[in-house]
mmCIF file of C-alpha atoms in Angstrom:
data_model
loop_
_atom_site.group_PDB
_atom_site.id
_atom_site.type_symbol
_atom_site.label_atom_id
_atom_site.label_comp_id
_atom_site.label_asym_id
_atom_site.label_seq_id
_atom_site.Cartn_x
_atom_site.Cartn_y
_atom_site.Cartn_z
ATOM 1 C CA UNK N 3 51.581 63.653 95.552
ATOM 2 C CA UNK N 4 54.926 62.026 94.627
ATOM 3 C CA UNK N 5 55.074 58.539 95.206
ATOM 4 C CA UNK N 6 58.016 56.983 96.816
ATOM 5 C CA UNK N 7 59.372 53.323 95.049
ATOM 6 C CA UNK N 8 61.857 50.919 97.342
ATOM 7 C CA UNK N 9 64.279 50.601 94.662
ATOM 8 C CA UNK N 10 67.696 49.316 95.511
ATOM 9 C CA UNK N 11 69.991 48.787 92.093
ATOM 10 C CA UNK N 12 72.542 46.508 94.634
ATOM 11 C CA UNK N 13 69.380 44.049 95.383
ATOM 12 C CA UNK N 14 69.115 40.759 93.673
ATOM 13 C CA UNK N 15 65.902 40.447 91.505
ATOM 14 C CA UNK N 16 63.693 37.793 92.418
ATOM 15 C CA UNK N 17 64.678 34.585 91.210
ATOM 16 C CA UNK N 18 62.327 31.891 89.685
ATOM 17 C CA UNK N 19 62.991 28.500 89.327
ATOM 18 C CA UNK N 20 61.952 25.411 86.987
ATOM 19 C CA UNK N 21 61.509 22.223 88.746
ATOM 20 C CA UNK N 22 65.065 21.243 87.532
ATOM 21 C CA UNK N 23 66.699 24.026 88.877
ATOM 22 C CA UNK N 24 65.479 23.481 92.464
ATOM 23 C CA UNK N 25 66.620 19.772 91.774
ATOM 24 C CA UNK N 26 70.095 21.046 91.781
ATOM 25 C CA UNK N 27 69.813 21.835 95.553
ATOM 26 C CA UNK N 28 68.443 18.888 97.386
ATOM 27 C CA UNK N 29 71.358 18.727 99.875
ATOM 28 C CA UNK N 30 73.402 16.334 97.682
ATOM 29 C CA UNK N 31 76.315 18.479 97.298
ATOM 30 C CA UNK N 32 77.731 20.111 100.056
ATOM 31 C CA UNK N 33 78.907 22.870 97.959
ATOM 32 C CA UNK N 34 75.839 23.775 97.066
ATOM 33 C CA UNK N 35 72.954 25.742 99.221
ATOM 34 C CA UNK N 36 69.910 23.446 100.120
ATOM 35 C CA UNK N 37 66.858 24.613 98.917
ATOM 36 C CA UNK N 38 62.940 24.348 99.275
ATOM 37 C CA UNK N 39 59.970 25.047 98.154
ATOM 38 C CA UNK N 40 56.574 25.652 99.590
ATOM 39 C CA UNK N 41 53.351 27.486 98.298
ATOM 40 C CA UNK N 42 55.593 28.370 95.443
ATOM 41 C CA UNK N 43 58.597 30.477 97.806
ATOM 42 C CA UNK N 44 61.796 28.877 97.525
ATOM 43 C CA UNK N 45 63.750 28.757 100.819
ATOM 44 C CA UNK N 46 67.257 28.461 101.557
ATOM 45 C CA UNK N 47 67.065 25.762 104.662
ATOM 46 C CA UNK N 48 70.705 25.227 104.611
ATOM 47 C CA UNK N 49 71.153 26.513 108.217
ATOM 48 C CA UNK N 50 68.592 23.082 108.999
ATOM 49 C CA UNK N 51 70.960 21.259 107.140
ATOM 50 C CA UNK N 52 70.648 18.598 110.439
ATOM 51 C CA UNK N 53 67.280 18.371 109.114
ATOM 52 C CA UNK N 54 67.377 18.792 105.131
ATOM 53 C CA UNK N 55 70.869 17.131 104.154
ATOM 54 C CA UNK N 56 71.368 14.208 102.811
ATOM 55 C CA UNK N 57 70.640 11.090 104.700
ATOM 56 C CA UNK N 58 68.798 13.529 106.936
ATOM 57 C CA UNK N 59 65.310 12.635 108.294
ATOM 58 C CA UNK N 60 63.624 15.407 105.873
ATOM 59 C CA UNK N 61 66.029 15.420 102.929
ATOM 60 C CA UNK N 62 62.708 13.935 100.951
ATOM 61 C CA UNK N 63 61.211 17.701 101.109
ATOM 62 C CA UNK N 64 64.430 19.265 99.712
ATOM 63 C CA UNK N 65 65.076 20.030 95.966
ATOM 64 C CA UNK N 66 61.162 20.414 95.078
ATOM 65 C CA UNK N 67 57.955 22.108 96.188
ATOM 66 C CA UNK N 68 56.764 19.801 98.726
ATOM 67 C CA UNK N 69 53.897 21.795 99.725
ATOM 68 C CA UNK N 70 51.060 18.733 99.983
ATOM 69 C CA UNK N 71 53.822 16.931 101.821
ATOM 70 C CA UNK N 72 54.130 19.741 104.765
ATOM 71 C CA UNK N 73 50.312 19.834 104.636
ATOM 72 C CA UNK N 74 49.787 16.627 105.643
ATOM 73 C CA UNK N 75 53.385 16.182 107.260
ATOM 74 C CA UNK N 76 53.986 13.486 105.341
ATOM 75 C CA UNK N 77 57.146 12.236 103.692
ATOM 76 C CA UNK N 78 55.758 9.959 101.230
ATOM 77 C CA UNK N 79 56.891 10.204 97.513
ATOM 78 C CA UNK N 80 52.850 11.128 96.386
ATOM 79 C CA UNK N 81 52.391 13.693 98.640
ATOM 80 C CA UNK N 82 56.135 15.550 97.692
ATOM 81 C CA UNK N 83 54.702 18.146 95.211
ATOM 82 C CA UNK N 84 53.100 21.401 95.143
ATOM 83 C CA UNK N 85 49.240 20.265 94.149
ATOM 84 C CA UNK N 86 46.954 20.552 97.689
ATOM 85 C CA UNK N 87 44.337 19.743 95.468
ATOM 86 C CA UNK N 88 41.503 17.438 97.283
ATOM 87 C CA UNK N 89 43.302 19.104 101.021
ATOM 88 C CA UNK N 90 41.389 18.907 104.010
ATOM 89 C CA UNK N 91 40.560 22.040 105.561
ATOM 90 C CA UNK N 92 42.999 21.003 108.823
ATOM 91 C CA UNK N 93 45.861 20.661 106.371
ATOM 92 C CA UNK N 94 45.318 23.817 104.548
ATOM 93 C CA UNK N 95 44.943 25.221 108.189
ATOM 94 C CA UNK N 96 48.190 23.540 109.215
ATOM 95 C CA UNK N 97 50.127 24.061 106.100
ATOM 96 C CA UNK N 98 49.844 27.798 106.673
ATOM 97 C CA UNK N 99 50.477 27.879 110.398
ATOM 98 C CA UNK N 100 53.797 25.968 109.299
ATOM 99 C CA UNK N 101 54.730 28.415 106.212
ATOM 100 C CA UNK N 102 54.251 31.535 108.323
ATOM 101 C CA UNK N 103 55.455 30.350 111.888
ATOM 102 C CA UNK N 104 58.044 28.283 110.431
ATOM 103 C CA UNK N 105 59.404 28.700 107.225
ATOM 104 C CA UNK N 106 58.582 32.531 106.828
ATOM 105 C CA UNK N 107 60.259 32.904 110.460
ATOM 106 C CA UNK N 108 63.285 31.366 109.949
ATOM 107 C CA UNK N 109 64.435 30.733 106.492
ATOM 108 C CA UNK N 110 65.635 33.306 103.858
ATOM 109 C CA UNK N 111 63.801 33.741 100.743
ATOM 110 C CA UNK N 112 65.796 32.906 97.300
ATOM 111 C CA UNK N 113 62.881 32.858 95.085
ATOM 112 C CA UNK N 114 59.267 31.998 93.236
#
């Protein structure tokens, strides 16, 4: 049997980013989208930009993979980054609930 491949030539490839490219979109400049990362998927949270712009009570996450930090809903500069090494089994159990009921939910995908 043939098999069938979703290939679209007009789609965007997936993007991947370096820790100082995601810098570049932490909300500081307007012109730019605002951009986040967690369990390694970058979202584009601009339409939260309420919540994620500058001087906005969760700019902290923007810019990065702040994965620990939505684990353990904390904004503190230690727990911004992408290890969840040492993680409780509540905050592994919350971080998920949050990436799939959240972010998943409502923000567009822009890369790895």
């Amino acid at each position: 049997k043939d098999i069938d491949f979703d290939f679209r030539p007009d789609k965007e490839p997936a993007r991947i980013f370096t820790s100082e490219e995601i810098a570049k979109f932490d909300g500081s400049d307007p012109s730019q989208p605002i951009y986040m990362g967690i369990k390694g998927v970058v979202f584009d949270v601009s339409s939260g930009k309420n919540f994620y712009g500058k001087g906005s009570s969760y700019n902290a996450l923007v810019g990065k993979d702040s994965t620990r930090g939505v684990a353990k809903m904390s904004l503190e500069p230690e727990d911004l980054t992408h290890d969840i090494t040492g993680l409780s089994s509540e905050e592994l159990k919350s971080l998920d609930s949050v990436f799939e009921g959240t972010y998943k939910a409502k923000y567009p995908v822009v890369g790895y």
